[in-house]
Amino acid sequence: MLYIIIAKDKPDAVGLRTETRHAHLQHLKGMGDRLKVAGPLRLHDGAEHPAGSVIVVEAASLSAARLAAEADPYFQAGLFESVEVRPFNPLFGPWAEAAKA
């Protein structure tokens, strides 16, 4: 099943994000095929700095998806103000078609 991880950065966390970015990217690469998509959240159009992260992963359960979120170096460094992990069921678009295959 797919899960969406929505993580919001703490205020003024740009420096911490920059410091841990390489480790975060290595973590994402290490997820292999379980990682479906990942990218930064922005506060608004044209925002210079990220304000959080969105990650879609395939996992066996909600607790396994939560563990994947907690293994992220950004999480471990204390970058996030909040982290929400929810089941995600794509109904339309390329992901939905791939999930049905």
Coordinates of N, CA and C in Angstrom, one line a residue:
M1 N 0.8 -1.2 0.0 CA 0.0 0.0 0.0 C 0.9 1.2 0.0
L2 N 0.3 2.3 -0.6 CA 1.1 3.6 -0.6 C 0.7 4.4 0.6
Y3 N 1.7 5.2 1.1 CA 1.5 6.1 2.2 C 2.2 7.4 1.8
I4 N 1.5 8.5 2.3 CA 2.1 9.8 2.1 C 2.6 10.4 3.4
I5 N 3.8 10.9 3.4 CA 4.4 11.5 4.5 C 4.4 13.0 4.3
I6 N 3.8 13.8 5.1 CA 3.8 15.2 5.0 C 4.5 15.7 6.3
A7 N 5.7 16.3 6.0 CA 6.5 16.8 7.1 C 6.7 18.3 7.0
K8 N 6.4 19.1 8.0 CA 6.5 20.5 8.0 C 7.8 20.9 8.8
D9 N 8.6 21.7 8.3 CA 9.8 22.2 8.9 C 9.5 23.1 10.1
K10 N 10.4 23.1 11.1 CA 10.3 24.1 12.2 C 10.7 25.4 11.6
P11 N 10.2 26.5 12.2 CA 10.5 27.8 11.7 C 12.0 28.0 11.7
D12 N 12.5 28.7 10.8 CA 14.0 29.1 10.7 C 14.9 27.9 10.7
A13 N 14.5 26.8 10.0 CA 15.3 25.6 10.0 C 16.1 25.4 8.7
V14 N 16.2 26.4 7.9 CA 16.9 26.3 6.7 C 18.3 25.8 6.8
G15 N 19.0 26.3 7.9 CA 20.4 25.9 8.1 C 20.5 24.4 8.4
L16 N 19.6 23.9 9.2 CA 19.6 22.5 9.6 C 19.2 21.6 8.4
R17 N 18.3 22.1 7.6 CA 18.0 21.4 6.3 C 19.2 21.3 5.4
T18 N 19.9 22.4 5.3 CA 21.1 22.4 4.4 C 22.2 21.5 4.9
E19 N 22.4 21.5 6.2 CA 23.4 20.6 6.8 C 23.1 19.1 6.7
T20 N 21.9 18.7 6.7 CA 21.5 17.3 6.6 C 21.0 16.9 5.3
R21 N 21.0 17.7 4.3 CA 20.4 17.4 3.0 C 21.1 16.2 2.3
H22 N 22.4 16.2 2.3 CA 23.1 15.0 1.7 C 22.7 13.7 2.3
A23 N 22.7 13.6 3.6 CA 22.3 12.4 4.3 C 20.8 12.1 4.0
H24 N 20.0 13.1 3.9 CA 18.6 12.9 3.5 C 18.4 12.3 2.1
L25 N 19.2 12.8 1.2 CA 19.1 12.3 -0.2 C 19.6 10.9 -0.3
Q26 N 20.7 10.6 0.4 CA 21.2 9.2 0.5 C 20.2 8.3 1.0
H27 N 19.5 8.7 2.1 CA 18.4 7.9 2.7 C 17.3 7.6 1.6
L28 N 16.9 8.6 0.9 CA 15.9 8.4 -0.1 C 16.3 7.5 -1.2
K29 N 17.6 7.6 -1.7 CA 18.1 6.7 -2.7 C 18.1 5.3 -2.2
G30 N 18.4 5.1 -0.9 CA 18.5 3.8 -0.3 C 17.1 3.1 -0.2
M31 N 16.1 3.8 -0.4 CA 14.7 3.3 -0.3 C 14.4 2.4 -1.5
G32 N 15.1 2.6 -2.6 CA 14.9 1.9 -3.8 C 13.5 2.0 -4.4
D33 N 12.9 0.9 -4.8 CA 11.6 1.0 -5.4 C 10.4 1.3 -4.5
R34 N 10.7 1.3 -3.2 CA 9.6 1.7 -2.2 C 9.3 3.1 -2.3
L35 N 10.3 3.9 -2.7 CA 10.1 5.4 -2.8 C 9.4 5.7 -4.2
K36 N 8.2 6.3 -4.1 CA 7.5 6.6 -5.3 C 7.7 8.1 -5.8
V37 N 7.8 9.0 -4.9 CA 8.1 10.4 -5.2 C 8.4 11.1 -3.9
A38 N 9.3 12.1 -4.0 CA 9.6 12.9 -2.9 C 10.0 14.3 -3.3
G39 N 9.7 15.3 -2.5 CA 10.1 16.7 -2.9 C 9.8 17.6 -1.8
P40 N 10.3 18.8 -1.9 CA 10.1 19.8 -0.8 C 8.7 20.5 -1.0
L41 N 8.2 20.9 0.2 CA 7.0 21.8 0.2 C 7.5 23.2 0.2
R42 N 6.7 24.1 -0.3 CA 7.0 25.6 -0.3 C 5.9 26.3 0.5
L43 N 6.1 27.4 1.1 CA 5.1 28.1 1.8 C 4.1 28.8 0.8
H44 N 4.7 29.2 -0.4 CA 3.8 29.8 -1.4 C 4.6 29.8 -2.7
D45 N 4.0 30.2 -3.8 CA 4.6 30.3 -5.1 C 5.8 31.2 -5.0
G46 N 6.9 30.8 -5.5 CA 8.1 31.7 -5.5 C 8.9 31.7 -4.2
A47 N 8.5 30.9 -3.2 CA 9.2 30.9 -2.0 C 10.6 30.4 -2.2
E48 N 11.6 31.1 -1.6 CA 13.0 30.8 -1.8 C 13.4 29.4 -1.2
H49 N 12.9 29.2 0.0 CA 13.4 28.0 0.8 C 12.3 27.0 1.0
P50 N 12.6 25.8 1.1 CA 11.6 24.7 1.5 C 11.0 25.0 2.8
A51 N 9.8 24.5 3.0 CA 9.1 24.6 4.3 C 8.7 23.3 4.8
G52 N 9.2 22.2 4.1 CA 8.8 20.9 4.6 C 9.1 19.9 3.4
S53 N 8.6 18.7 3.6 CA 8.8 17.6 2.6 C 7.5 16.8 2.4
V54 N 7.3 16.3 1.2 CA 6.3 15.3 0.9 C 7.0 14.1 0.3
I55 N 6.6 12.9 0.9 CA 7.2 11.7 0.4 C 6.1 10.7 0.3
V56 N 6.1 10.0 -0.9 CA 5.1 8.9 -1.0 C 5.9 7.6 -1.1
V57 N 5.6 6.7 -0.2 CA 6.3 5.4 -0.1 C 5.4 4.2 -0.1
E58 N 5.9 3.1 -0.6 CA 5.2 1.8 -0.5 C 5.6 1.1 0.8
A59 N 4.7 0.7 1.6 CA 5.1 0.0 2.8 C 4.0 -1.0 3.2
A60 N 4.4 -2.0 4.0 CA 3.5 -3.1 4.4 C 2.4 -2.6 5.3
S61 N 2.6 -1.5 6.1 CA 1.6 -1.1 7.0 C 1.9 0.4 7.4
L62 N 1.0 1.0 8.1 CA 1.1 2.3 8.6 C 2.3 2.4 9.5
S63 N 2.5 1.5 10.3 CA 3.7 1.5 11.3 C 5.0 1.4 10.5
A64 N 5.0 0.6 9.4 CA 6.3 0.5 8.6 C 6.5 1.8 7.9
A65 N 5.5 2.5 7.4 CA 5.7 3.8 6.8 C 6.1 4.8 7.8
R66 N 5.6 4.8 9.0 CA 6.0 5.7 10.1 C 7.5 5.4 10.4
L67 N 7.9 4.2 10.4 CA 9.4 3.9 10.7 C 10.2 4.5 9.6
A68 N 9.8 4.4 8.3 CA 10.5 5.0 7.2 C 10.7 6.5 7.4
A69 N 9.6 7.1 7.8 CA 9.7 8.6 8.1 C 10.6 8.9 9.2
E70 N 10.6 8.1 10.3 CA 11.5 8.3 11.4 C 13.0 8.0 11.1
A71 N 13.2 7.2 10.1 CA 14.6 6.9 9.7 C 15.2 8.0 8.9
D72 N 14.4 8.9 8.4 CA 15.0 10.0 7.6 C 15.9 10.9 8.4
P73 N 17.1 11.2 7.9 CA 18.0 12.0 8.6 C 17.4 13.4 9.0
Y74 N 16.5 13.9 8.2 CA 15.8 15.2 8.5 C 15.0 15.0 9.8
F75 N 14.3 13.9 9.9 CA 13.5 13.6 11.1 C 14.5 13.5 12.3
Q76 N 15.5 12.7 12.2 CA 16.4 12.4 13.2 C 17.2 13.6 13.7
A77 N 17.4 14.6 12.8 CA 18.1 15.8 13.2 C 17.1 16.8 13.9
G78 N 15.9 16.5 13.9 CA 14.9 17.4 14.5 C 14.5 18.6 13.7
L79 N 14.5 18.4 12.3 CA 14.1 19.4 11.4 C 12.6 19.7 11.4
F80 N 11.9 18.7 11.6 CA 10.4 18.8 11.4 C 9.7 19.3 12.7
E81 N 8.7 20.2 12.4 CA 7.8 20.6 13.5 C 6.7 19.6 13.6
S82 N 6.3 19.0 12.5 CA 5.2 17.9 12.5 C 5.5 17.0 11.4
V83 N 5.0 15.7 11.6 CA 5.1 14.7 10.6 C 3.8 13.9 10.6
E84 N 3.1 13.9 9.5 CA 1.9 13.2 9.3 C 2.1 12.1 8.3
V85 N 1.6 10.8 8.7 CA 1.8 9.7 7.8 C 0.3 9.1 7.6
R86 N -0.1 9.1 6.3 CA -1.4 8.6 6.0 C -1.4 7.6 4.9
P87 N -2.4 6.7 4.9 CA -2.5 5.8 3.7 C -2.9 6.7 2.5
F88 N -2.4 6.3 1.3 CA -2.7 7.1 0.1 C -3.2 6.1 -0.9
N89 N -4.3 6.5 -1.5 CA -4.9 5.6 -2.6 C -5.1 6.4 -3.8
P90 N -4.1 6.4 -4.8 CA -4.2 7.2 -6.0 C -5.4 6.6 -6.9
L91 N -6.3 7.4 -7.3 CA -7.4 7.0 -8.1 C -7.3 7.4 -9.6
F92 N -6.6 8.5 -9.8 CA -6.5 9.0 -11.2 C -5.1 9.4 -11.5
G93 N -4.7 9.3 -12.7 CA -3.3 9.6 -13.2 C -2.4 8.4 -13.3
P94 N -1.2 8.7 -13.7 CA -0.2 7.6 -13.9 C 0.0 6.7 -12.7
W95 N 0.0 7.2 -11.5 CA 0.2 6.4 -10.3 C -0.9 5.4 -10.1
A96 N -2.1 5.9 -10.3 CA -3.3 5.0 -10.2 C -3.2 3.9 -11.2
E97 N -2.9 4.2 -12.4 CA -2.8 3.1 -13.4 C -1.7 2.1 -13.1
A98 N -0.6 2.6 -12.6 CA 0.6 1.7 -12.2 C 0.2 0.9 -11.0
A99 N -0.6 1.4 -10.1 CA -1.0 0.7 -8.9 C -1.9 -0.5 -9.2
K100 N -2.7 -0.3 -10.3 CA -3.7 -1.3 -10.7 C -3.0 -2.4 -11.4
A101 N -1.9 -2.2 -12.0 CA -1.2 -3.2 -12.9 C -0.6 -4.3 -12.0

